[in-house]
Coordinates of C-alpha atoms in Angstrom, one line a residue:
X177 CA -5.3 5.8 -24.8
X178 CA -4.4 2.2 -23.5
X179 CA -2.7 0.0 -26.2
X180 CA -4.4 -3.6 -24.1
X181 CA -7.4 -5.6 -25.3
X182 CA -8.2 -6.3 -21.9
X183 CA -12.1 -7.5 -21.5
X184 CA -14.5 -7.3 -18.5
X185 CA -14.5 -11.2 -17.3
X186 CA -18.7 -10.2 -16.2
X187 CA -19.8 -8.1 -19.4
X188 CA -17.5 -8.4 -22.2
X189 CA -16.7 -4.5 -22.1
X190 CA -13.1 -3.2 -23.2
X191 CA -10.9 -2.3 -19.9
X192 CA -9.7 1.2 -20.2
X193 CA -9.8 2.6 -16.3
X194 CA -6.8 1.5 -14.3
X195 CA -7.9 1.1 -10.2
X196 CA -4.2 0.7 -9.1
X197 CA -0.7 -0.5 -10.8
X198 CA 1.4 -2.7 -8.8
X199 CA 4.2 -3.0 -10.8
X200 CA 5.8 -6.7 -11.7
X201 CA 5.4 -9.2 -8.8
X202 CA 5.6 -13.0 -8.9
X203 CA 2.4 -14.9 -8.1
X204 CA 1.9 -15.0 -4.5
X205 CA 2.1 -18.3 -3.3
X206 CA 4.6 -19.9 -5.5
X207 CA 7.5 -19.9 -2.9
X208 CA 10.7 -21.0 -4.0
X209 CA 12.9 -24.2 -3.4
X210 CA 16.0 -23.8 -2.6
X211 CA 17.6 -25.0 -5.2
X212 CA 15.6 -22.3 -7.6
X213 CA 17.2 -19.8 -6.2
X214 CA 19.5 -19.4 -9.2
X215 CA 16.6 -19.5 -11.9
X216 CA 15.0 -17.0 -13.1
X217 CA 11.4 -16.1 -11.8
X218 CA 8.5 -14.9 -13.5
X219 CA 7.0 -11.7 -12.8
X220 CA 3.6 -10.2 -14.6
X221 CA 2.0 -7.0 -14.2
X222 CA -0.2 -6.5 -11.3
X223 CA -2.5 -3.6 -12.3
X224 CA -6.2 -3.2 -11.5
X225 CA -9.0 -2.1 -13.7
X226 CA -12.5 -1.1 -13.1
X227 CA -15.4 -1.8 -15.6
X228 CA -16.9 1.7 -17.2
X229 CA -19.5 -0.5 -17.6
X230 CA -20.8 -2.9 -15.1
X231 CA -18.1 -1.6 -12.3
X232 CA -16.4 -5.0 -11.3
X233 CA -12.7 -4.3 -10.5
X234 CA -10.4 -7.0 -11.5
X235 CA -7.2 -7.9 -12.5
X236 CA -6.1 -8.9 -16.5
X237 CA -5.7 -12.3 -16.7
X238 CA -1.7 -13.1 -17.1
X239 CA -1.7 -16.7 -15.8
X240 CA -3.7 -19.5 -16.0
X241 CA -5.6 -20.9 -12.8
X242 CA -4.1 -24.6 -13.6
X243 CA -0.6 -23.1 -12.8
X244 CA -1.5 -21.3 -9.7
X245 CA -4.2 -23.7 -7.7
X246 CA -3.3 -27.2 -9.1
X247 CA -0.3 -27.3 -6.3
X248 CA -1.3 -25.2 -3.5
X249 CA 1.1 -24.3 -0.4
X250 CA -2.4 -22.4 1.0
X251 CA -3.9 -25.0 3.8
X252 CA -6.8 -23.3 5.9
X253 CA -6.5 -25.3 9.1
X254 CA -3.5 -23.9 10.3
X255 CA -5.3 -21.2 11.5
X256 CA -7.1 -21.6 14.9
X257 CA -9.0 -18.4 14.7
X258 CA -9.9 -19.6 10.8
X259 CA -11.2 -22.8 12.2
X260 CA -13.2 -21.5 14.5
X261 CA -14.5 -19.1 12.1
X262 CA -15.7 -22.6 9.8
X263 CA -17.3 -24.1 12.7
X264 CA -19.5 -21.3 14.1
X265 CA -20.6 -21.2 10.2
X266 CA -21.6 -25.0 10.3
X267 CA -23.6 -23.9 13.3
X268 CA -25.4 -21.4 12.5
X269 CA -26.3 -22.7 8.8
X270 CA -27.7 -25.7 10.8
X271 CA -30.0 -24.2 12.7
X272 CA -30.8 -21.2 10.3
X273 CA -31.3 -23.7 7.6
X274 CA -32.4 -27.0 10.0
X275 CA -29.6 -29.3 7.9
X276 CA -29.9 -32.8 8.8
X277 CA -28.5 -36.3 7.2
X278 CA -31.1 -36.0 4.5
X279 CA -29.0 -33.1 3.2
X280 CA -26.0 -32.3 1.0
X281 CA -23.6 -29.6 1.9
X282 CA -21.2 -28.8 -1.2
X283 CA -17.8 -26.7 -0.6
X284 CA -16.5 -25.0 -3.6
X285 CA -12.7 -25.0 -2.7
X286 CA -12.9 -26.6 -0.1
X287 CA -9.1 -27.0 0.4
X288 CA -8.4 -29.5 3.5
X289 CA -11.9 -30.3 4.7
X290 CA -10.8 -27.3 7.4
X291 CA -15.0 -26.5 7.0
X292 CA -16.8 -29.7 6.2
X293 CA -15.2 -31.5 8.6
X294 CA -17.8 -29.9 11.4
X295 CA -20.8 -30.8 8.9
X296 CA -19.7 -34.1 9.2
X297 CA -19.5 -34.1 12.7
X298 CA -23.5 -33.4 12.8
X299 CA -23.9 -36.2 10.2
X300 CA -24.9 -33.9 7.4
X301 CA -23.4 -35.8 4.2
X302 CA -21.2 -33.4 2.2
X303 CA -18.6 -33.3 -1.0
X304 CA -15.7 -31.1 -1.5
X305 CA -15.1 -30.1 -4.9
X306 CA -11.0 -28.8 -4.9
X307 CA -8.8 -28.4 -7.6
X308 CA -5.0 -28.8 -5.9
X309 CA -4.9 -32.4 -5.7
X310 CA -2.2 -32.4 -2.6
X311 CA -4.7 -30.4 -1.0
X312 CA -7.7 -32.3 -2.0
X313 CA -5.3 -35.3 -0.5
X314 CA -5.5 -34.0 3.3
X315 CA -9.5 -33.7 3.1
X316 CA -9.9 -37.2 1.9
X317 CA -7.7 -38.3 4.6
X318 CA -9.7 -36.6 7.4
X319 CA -13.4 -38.8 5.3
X320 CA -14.0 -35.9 3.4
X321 CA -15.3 -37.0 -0.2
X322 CA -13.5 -34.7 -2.3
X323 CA -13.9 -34.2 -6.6
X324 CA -10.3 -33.0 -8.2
X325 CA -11.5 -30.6 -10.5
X326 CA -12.0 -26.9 -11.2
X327 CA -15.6 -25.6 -10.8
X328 CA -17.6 -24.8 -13.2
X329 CA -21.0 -25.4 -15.3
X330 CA -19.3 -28.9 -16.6
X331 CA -18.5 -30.1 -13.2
X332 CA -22.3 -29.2 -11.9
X333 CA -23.5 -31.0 -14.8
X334 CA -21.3 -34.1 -14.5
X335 CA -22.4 -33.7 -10.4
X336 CA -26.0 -33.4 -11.1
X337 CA -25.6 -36.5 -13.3
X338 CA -24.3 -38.8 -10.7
X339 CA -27.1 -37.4 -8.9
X340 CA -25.8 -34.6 -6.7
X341 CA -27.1 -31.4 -6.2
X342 CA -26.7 -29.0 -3.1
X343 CA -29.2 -28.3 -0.5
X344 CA -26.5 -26.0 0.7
X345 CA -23.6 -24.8 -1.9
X346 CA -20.8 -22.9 -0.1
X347 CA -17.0 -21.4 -1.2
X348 CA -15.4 -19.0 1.3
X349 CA -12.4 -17.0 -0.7
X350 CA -13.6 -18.4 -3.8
X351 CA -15.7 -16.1 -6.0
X352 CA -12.5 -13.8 -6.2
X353 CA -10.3 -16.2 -7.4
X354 CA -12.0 -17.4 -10.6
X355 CA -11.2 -15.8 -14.3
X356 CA -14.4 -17.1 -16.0
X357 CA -16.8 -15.8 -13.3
X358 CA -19.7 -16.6 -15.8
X359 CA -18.9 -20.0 -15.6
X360 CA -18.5 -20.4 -12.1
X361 CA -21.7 -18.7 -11.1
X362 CA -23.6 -20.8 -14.3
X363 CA -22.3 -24.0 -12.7
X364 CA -23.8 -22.7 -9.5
X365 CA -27.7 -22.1 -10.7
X366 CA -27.1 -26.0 -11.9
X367 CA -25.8 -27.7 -8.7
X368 CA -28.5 -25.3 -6.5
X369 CA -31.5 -27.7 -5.6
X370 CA -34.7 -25.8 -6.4
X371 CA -35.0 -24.5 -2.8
X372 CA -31.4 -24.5 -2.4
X373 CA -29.0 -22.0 -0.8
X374 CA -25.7 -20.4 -1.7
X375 CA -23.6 -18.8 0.8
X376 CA -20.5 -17.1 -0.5
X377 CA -17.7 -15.5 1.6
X378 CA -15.1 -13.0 -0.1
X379 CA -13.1 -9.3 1.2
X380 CA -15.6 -6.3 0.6
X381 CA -14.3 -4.0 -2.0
X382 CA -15.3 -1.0 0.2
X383 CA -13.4 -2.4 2.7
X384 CA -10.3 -2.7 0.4
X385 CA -10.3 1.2 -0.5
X386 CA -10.9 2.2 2.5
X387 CA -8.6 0.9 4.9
X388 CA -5.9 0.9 1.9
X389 CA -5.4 -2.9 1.9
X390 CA -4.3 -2.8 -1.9
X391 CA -1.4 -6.0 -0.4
X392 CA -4.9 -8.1 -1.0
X393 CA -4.3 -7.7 -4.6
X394 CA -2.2 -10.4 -6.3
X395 CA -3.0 -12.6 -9.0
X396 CA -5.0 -15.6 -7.5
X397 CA -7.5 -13.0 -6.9
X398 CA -9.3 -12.7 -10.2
X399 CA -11.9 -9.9 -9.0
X400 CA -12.4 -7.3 -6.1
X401 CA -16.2 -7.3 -5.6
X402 CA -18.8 -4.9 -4.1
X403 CA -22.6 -6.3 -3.3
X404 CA -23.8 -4.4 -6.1
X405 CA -21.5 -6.2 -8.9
X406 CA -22.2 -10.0 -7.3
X407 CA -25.8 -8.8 -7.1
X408 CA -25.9 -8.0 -11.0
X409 CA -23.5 -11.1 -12.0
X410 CA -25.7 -13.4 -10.4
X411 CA -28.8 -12.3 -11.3
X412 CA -27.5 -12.6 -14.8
X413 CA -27.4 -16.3 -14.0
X414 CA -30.4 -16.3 -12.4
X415 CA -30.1 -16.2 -9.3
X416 CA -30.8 -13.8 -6.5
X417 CA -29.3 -12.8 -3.5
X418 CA -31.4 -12.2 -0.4
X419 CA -29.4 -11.4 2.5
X420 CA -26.0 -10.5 3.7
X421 CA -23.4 -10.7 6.4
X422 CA -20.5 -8.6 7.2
X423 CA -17.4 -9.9 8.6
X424 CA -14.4 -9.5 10.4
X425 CA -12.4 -12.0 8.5
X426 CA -9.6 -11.2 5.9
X427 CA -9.9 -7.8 7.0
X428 CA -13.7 -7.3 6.5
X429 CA -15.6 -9.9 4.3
X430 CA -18.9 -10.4 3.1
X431 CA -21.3 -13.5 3.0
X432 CA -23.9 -13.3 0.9
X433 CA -26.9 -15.5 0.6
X434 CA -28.1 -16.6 -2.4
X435 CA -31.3 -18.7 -4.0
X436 CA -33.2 -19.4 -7.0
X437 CA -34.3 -16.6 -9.3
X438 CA -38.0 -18.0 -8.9
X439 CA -37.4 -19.4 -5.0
X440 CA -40.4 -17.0 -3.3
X441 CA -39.6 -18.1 0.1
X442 CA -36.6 -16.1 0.1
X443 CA -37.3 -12.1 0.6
X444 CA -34.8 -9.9 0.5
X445 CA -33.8 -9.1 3.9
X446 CA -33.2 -5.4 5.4
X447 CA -29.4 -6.2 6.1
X448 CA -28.7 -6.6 2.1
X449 CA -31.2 -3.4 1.2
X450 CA -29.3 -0.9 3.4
X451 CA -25.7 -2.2 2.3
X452 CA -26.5 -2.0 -1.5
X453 CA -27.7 1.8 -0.4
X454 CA -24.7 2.4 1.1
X455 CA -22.3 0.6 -1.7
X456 CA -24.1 3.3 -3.8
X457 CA -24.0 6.5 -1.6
X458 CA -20.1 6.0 -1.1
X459 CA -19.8 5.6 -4.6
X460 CA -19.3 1.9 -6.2
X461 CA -20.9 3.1 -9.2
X462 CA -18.7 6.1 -10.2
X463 CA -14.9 6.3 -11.1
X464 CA -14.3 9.0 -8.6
X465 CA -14.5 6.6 -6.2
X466 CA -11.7 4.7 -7.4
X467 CA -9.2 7.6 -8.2
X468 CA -7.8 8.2 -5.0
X469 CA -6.7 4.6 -4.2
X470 CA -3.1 5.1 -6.2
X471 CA -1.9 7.8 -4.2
X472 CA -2.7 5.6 -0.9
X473 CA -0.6 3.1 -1.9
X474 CA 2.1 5.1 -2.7
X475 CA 2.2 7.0 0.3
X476 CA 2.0 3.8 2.3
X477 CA 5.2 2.3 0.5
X478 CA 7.0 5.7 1.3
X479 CA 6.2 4.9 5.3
X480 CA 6.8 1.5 5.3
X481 CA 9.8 2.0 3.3
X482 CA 11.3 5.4 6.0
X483 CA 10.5 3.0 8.6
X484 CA 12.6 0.6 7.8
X485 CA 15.8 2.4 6.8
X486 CA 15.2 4.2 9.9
X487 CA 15.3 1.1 11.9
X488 CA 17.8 -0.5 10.3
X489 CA 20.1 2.6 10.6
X490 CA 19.2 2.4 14.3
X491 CA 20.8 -1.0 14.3
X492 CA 17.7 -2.9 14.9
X493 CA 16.4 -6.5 13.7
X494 CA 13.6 -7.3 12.0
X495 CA 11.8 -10.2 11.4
X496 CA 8.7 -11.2 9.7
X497 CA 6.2 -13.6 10.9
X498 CA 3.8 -15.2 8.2
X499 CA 4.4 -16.1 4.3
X500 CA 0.8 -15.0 2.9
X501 CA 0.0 -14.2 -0.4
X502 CA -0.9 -10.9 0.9
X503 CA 2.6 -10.3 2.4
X504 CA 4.0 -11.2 -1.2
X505 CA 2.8 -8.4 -2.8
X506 CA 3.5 -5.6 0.0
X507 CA 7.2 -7.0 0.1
X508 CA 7.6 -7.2 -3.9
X509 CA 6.0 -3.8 -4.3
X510 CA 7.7 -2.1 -1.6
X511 CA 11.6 -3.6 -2.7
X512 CA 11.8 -5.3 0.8
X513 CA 14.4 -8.3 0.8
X514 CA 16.8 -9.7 3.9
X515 CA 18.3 -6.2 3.8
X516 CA 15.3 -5.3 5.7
X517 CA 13.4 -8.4 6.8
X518 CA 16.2 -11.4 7.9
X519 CA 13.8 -14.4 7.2
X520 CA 10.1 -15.0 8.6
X521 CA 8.7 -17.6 9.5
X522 CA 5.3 -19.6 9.1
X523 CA 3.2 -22.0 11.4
X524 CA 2.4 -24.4 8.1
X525 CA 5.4 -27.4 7.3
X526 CA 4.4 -26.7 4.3
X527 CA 6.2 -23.5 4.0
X528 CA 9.1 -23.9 5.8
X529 CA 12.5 -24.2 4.1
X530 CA 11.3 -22.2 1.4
X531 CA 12.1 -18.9 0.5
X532 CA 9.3 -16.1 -0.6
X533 CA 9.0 -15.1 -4.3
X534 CA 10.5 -12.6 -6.0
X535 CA 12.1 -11.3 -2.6
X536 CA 13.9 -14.4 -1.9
X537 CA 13.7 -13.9 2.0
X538 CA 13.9 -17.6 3.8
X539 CA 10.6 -19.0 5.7
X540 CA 12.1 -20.6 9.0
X541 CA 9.6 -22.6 11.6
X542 CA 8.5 -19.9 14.3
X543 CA 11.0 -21.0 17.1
X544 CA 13.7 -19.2 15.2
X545 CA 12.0 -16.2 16.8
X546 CA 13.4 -17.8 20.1
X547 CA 16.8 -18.2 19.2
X548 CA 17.6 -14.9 17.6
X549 CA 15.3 -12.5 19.8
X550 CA 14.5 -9.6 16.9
X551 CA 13.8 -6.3 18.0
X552 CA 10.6 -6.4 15.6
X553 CA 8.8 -8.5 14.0
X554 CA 6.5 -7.5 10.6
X555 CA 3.5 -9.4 11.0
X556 CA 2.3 -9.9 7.1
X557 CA -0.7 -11.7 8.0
X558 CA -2.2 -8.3 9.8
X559 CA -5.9 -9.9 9.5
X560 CA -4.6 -12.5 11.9
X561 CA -2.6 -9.5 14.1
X562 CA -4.4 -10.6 17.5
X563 CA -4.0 -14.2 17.3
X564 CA -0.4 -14.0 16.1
X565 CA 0.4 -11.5 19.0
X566 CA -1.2 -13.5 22.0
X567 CA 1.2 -16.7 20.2
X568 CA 4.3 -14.6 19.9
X569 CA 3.8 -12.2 23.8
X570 CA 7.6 -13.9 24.4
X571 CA 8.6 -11.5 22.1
X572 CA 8.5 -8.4 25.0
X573 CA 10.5 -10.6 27.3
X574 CA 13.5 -9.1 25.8
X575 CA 11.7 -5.8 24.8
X576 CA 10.9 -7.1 21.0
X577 CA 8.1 -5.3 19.0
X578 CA 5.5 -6.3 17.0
X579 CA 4.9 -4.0 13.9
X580 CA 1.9 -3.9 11.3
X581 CA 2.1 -2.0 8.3
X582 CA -1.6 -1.7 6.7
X583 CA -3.6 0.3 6.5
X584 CA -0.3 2.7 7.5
X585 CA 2.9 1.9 9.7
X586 CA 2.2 0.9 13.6
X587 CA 4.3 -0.4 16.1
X588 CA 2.3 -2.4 18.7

């Protein structure tokens, strides 16, 4: 027996089957000023549960949203391969979808106009709607119109009131990051022009267990979803999802396509039958599935963790390179602090001259990888692993090493 009242955010059922305990960890991306280094830090429970009912794993809810995304240190466009990623997107929903100016492309966090920039570039009008207003600040700088506010059916409805409604309503790494999905996926059906379409981008659950990338878990991200769960939430909401993409990005991500319950120019394509046939032959509708992740983890913090002493005993440095959220909750799990990792260090301004949470380790501008030539450096972005190698290739001029450490412990 369990002793929380944890509730499914989708279906209201009691949460009794855990997925995968953490332990205590800080919210990710709340790096530390300097001059907190002497406070104390809060920590809350990251552990994982799975609906017995409707099978959406998520995480309890120990913080609210409006402490975590009203000041964000997470800016997309320091990421070239990210970028790129955006703008193919804008491409091919222009021509898939034949956008023009008499359209409206709405972003649901759409962070620093890193994507809608490139619909504005074809002279397609579009809106962000963001809720970290230094964020929000950037896009509105670059002629992005942007809405400070949290999504949700009171937004649409204010939107739809000023006479806005989406011919094409987007969020990439969104739908994962709400607590009220009902909400959020309401206020969807009531931006959605009648012959609207969503597109939605978020890591694949299947992914997730089986390339053991449990450091994705921390508590911006709300849920962990499968096809089969975003197919039932939104049809609860009335709408429908009719095709699907999988991706490369944040270590394998889907984009679903979404419409209109009642939109019957919209068939279900063959791409989203097989995957919802082969979300259920592996097993995203039975709690054996989810049993084995915990010993995964576990054995993967013993690696990372021999690895390290035995490097260290060697007499080697190591560095890290990146301060993701991601990178947060591998450190903080793990117990990795500078008497493992020195410092790292991170491409964004916006980082640097912090220190991480919970591990305190210092985030330096990447040149310090220069000046004190490490043996290895830890690279805790590992979805960004080939871009961040061809940046860093100095590293081998004196015989450094790159390492990775999910879904196990490489050296490259």
């Amino acid at each position: 027996m369990t002793d929380h009242t944890y509730h499914c955010r989708f279906c209201g059922t009691g949460l009794t089957h855990k997925f995968v305990d953490l332990g205590m960890s800080p919210l990710a991306n709340s790096n530390i000023k300097p001059s907190q280094l002497s406070q104390a830090e809060a920590f809350y429970p990251l552990d994982v549960y799975v609906c017995t009912s409707c099978f959406l794993v998520q995480l309890a809810e120990y913080e609210s949203p409006a402490n975590i995304f009203s000041d964000y240190l997470y800016f997309s466009s320091y990421s070239e391969s990210w970028l790129r990623h955006a703008k193919r997107y804008t491409d091919d929903m222009q021509s898939r979808f034949g956008l023009n100016s008499s359209n409206l492309v709405v972003e649901i966090a759409s962070n620093d106009g890193y994507l809608l920039q490139y619909f504005k570039e074809k002279s397609i009008p579009v809106l962000g709607v963001e809720p970290a207003a230094n964020v929000a600040e950037v896009a509105v700088a670059k002629g992005i119109p942007s809405v400070v506010k949290f999504f949700g059916v009171e937004t649409a409805k204010s939107l739809v009131a000023e006479g806005k409604s989406a011919d094409l309503l987007l969020g990439n790494n969104v739908l994962a990051h709400v607590p009220d999905i009902n909400d959020f996926v309401g206020g969807m059906k009531v931006l959605l022009k009648d012959s609207g379409i969503i597109t939605m981008e978020f890591p694949h659950l299947l992914q997730l267990v089986e390339h053991n990338q449990f450091d994705t878990i921390y508590h911006e991200h709300y849920s962990y979803l499968s096809a089969t769960a975003v197919s039932k939430i939104f049809a609860a909401h009335g709408l429908r999802l009719f095709d699907v993409e999988e991706l490369p990005t944040h270590g394998g991500s889907l984009r679903i396509y979404a419409c209109h319950d009642g939109n019957a120019n919209r068939p279900q394509e063959a791409r989203l039958t097989d995957l919802l046939a082969r979300e259920q032959a592996v097993g995203v509708q039975d709690l054996a599935y989810y049993d084995s992740f915990t010993e995964k983890v576990k054995r993967t913090k013993r690696e990372v963790l021999k690895f390290l002493i035995a490097t260290k005993e060697a007499g080697k440095t190591i560095v890290g390179y990146g301060a993701p959220a991601k990178g947060n909750t591998l450190l903080n799990y793990c117990g990795v602090r500078t008497d493992f990792l020195d410092y790292t260090v991170d491409l964004s301004p916006h980082k640097q001259g912090l220190y991480l949470p919970g591990v305190h380790i210092p985030i330096f501008a990447p040149d310090r990888i220069r000046e004190t030539k490490p043996d290895y450096v830890m690279i805790l972005p590992w979805n960004l692993k080939d871009e961040i190698m061809q940046q860093m290739a100095y590293i081998r001029d004196w015989g450094g090493k790159f390492i990775t450490a999910i879904p196990e412990v490489q050296v490259h």
